[in-house]
C-alpha atoms as one frame of an Amber mdcrd trajectory, in Angstrom:
protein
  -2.565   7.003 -25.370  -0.852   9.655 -27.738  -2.189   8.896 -31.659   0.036
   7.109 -33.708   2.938   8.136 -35.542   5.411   6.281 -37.685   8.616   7.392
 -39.282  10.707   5.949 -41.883  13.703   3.719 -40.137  16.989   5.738 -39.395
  20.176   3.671 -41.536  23.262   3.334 -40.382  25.329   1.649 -42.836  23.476
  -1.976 -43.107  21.709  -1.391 -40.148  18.093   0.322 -39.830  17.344   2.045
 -36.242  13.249   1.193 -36.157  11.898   3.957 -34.577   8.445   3.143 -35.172
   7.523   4.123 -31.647   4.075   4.972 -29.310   2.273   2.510 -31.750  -0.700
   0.912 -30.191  -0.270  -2.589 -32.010  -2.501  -4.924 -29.922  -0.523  -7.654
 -28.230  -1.547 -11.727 -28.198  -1.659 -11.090 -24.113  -2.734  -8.862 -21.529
  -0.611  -6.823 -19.866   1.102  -7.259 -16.577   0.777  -4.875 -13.481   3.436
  -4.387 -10.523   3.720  -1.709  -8.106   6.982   0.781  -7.724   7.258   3.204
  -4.595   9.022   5.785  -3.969  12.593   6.992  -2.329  13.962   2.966  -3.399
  15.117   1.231  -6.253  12.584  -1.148  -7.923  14.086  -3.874  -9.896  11.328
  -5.008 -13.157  10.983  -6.743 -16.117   9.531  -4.825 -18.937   8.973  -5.872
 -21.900  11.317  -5.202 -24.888   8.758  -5.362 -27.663   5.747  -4.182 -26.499
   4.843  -0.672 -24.861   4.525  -0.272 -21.489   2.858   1.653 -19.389   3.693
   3.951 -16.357   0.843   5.023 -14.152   1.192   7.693 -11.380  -1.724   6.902
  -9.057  -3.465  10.083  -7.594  -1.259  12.193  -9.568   0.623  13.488 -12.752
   3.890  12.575 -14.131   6.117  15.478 -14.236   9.262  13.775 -15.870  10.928
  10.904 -16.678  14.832  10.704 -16.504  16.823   8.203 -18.715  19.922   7.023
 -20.781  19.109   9.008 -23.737  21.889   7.425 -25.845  20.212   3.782 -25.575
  17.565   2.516 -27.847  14.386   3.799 -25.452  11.296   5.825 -26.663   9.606
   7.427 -23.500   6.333   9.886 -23.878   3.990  11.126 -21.024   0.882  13.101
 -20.663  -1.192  13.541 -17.307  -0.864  10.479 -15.031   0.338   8.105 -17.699
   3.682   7.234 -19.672   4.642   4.738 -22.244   8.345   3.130 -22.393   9.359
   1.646 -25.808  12.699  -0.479 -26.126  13.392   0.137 -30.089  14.077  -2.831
 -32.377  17.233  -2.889 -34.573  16.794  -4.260 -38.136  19.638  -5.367 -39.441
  19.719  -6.243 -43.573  22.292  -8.428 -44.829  22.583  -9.236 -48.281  18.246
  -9.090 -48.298  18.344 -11.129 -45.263  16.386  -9.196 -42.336  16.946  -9.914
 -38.729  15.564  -7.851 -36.042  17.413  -7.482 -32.392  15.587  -6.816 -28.961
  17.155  -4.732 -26.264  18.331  -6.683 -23.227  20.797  -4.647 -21.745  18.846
  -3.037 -18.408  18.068   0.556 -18.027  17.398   3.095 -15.278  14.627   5.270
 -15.438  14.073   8.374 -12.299  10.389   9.093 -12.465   8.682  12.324 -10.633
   5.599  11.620  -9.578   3.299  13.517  -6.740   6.431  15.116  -5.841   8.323
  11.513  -4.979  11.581   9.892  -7.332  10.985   6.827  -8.517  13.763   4.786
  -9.238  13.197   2.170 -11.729  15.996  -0.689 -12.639  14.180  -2.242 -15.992
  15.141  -5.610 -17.525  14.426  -5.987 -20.782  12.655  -8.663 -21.391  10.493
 -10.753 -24.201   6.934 -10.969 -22.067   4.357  -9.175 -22.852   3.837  -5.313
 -22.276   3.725  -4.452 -18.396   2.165  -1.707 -16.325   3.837  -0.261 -13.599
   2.056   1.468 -11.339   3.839   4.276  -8.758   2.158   4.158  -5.929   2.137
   6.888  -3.161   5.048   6.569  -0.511   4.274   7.422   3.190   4.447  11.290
   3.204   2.377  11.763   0.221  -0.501   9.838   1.447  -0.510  11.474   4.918
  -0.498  14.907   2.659  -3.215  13.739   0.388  -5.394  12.239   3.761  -4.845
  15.984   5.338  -5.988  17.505   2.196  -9.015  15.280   1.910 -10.178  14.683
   5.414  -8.398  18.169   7.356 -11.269  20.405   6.655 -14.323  18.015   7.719
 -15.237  17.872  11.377 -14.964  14.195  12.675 -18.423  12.999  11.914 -18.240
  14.222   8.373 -15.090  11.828   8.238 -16.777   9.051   9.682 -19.588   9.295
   6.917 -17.010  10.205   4.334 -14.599   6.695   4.985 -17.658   4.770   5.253
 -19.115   5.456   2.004 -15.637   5.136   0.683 -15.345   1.168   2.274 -19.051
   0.867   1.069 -19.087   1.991  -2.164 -15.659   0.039  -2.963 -14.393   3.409
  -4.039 -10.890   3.913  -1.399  -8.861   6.663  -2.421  -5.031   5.887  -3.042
  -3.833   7.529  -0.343  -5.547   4.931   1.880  -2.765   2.219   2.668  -4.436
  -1.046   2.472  -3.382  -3.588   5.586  -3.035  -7.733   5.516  -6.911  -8.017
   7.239  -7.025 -10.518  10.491  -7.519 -14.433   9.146 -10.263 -15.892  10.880
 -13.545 -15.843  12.233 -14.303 -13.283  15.011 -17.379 -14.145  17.898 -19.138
 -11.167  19.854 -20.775 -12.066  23.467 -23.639  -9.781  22.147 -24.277 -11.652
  18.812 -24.299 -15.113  19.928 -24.722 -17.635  17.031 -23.198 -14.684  14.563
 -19.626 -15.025  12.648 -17.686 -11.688  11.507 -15.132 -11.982   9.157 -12.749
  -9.037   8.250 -12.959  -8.407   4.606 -10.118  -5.451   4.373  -8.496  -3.209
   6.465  -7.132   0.628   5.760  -4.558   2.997   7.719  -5.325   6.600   7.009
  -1.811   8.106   7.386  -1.821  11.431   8.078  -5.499  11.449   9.901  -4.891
   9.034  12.628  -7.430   7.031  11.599  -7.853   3.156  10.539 -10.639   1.416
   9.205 -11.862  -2.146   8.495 -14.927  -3.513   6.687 -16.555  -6.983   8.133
 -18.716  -9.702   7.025 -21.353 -10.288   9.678 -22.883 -13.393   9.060 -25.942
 -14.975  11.592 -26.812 -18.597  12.012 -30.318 -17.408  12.113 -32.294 -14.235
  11.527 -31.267 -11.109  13.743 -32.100  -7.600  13.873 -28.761  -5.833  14.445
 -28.014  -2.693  16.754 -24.771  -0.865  15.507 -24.107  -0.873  19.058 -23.613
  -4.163  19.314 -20.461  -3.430  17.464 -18.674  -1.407  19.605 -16.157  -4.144
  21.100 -12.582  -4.668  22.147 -12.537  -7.673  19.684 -12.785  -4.979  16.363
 -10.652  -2.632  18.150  -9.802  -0.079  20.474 -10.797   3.489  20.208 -13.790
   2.917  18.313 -15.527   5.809  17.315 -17.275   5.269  14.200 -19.391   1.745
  13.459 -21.811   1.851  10.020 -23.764  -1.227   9.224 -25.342  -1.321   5.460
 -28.028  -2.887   6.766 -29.517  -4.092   9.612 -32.445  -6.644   9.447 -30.632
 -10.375   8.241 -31.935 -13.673   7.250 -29.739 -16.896   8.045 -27.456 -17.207
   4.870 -27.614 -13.269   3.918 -24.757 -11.524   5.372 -24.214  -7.214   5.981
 -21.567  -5.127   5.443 -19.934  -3.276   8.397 -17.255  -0.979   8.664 -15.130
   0.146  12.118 -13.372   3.336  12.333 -10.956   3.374  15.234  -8.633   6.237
  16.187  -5.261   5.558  15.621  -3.358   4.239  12.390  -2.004   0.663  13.593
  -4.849  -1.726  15.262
């Protein structure tokens, strides 16, 4: 967050502009997040006395576009940017009032190369963070870029420790996972449950990370895993470990070929 600044309010007859702005005053609630994508019109409510925030995920903010006759403070720097509706003070007679913005605004944000269109309602809630996330063509980019020069088993390892590690990259589109239990002939007595699914646009690739679960205690074989029930075109199958207790559960993640499973 830029530091600080304050400046003395702009007067226009009986009426003070406050333009106060980029001050990081703490607010009595956290702030909201919502998601904007790219090449469409997002309608939000922002807040219109509190800063909000703009995050590019992946990726820098090259420019924000807006009205600048209307009462709006904007700054960037790197991935992030701050919108401020400015308050009007009006004195009468020693008799202060202040007035919120509520008429809505457009704002055209470049991030990663995309437009985002943003309608923005002012609104008196608490500050909100938007966050732009990647459209279709600039995750397939950023998936080339990341997983194009690795040969396939490098990918493999490189996914997995990604699902593992709970550390997916943004361009990985996250899927609704399957609802339900799943039963494999070869693990009889043992329940898999699919935690979270990816699509890696631009790689031909999906992924999903299950709960395996046994009634009683198992050694597991990652072969075991290679079934029609998690998929077809299987090619990668990582287990984080492989000797369970009855309770305990592992980790294991599925690589198929193919975005859409």
């Amino acid at each position: 967050m830029p530091k600080p600044t304050r400046r003395s309010p702009k007067r226009v007859g009986g009426t003070a502009l406050l333009a106060a702005v980029m001050i990081a005053a703490p607010t009595s609630a956290p702030a909201q997040t919502m998601m904007a994508l790219p090449d469409q019109t997002s309608t939000i409510r922002l807040s219109n006395r509190d800063i909000n925030h703009v995050v590019c995920e992946g990726g820098e903010i090259e420019d924000v576009r807006f009205s600048a006759e209307k009462a709006i403070a904007v700054e960037k720097a790197g991935s992030d940017a701050w919108i401020k509706f400015l308050v009007k003070e009006i004195d009468e007679l020693g008799a202060v009032t202040r007035s919120y913005v509520s008429t809505p605004s457009e704002f055209f944000v470049s991030c990663n190369g995309a437009i985002y269109t943003l309608y923005a309602e002012p609104s008196d809630i608490p500050a909100q963070t938007v966050t732009l996330a990647p459209g279709r063509p600039q995750r397939a980019k950023a998936n080339a870029d990341l997983l194009g020069p690795l040969v396939e088993e490098e990918r493999a390892v490189s996914i997995s420790l990604a699902m593992l590690q709970d550390r997916l990259p943004a361009s990985f589109a996250e899927v609704a996972p399957a609802s339900g239990t799943i039963a494999l002939p070869a693990l009889p007595g043992t329940a898999l449950t699919e935690r979270r699914r990816v699509a890696i646009e631009g790689a031909g690739l999906s992924a999903s990370e299950y709960l395996v679960s046994p009634a009683a205690s198992v050694t597991l074989d990652e072969r075991s895993f290679l079934d029609r029930s998690l998929g077809v075109n299987i090619f990668a199958v990582t287990l984080d470990r492989l000797v369970l207790k009855a309770g305990e559960s592992a980790r294991l993640v599925v690589i198929r070929r193919g975005e859409a499973q």
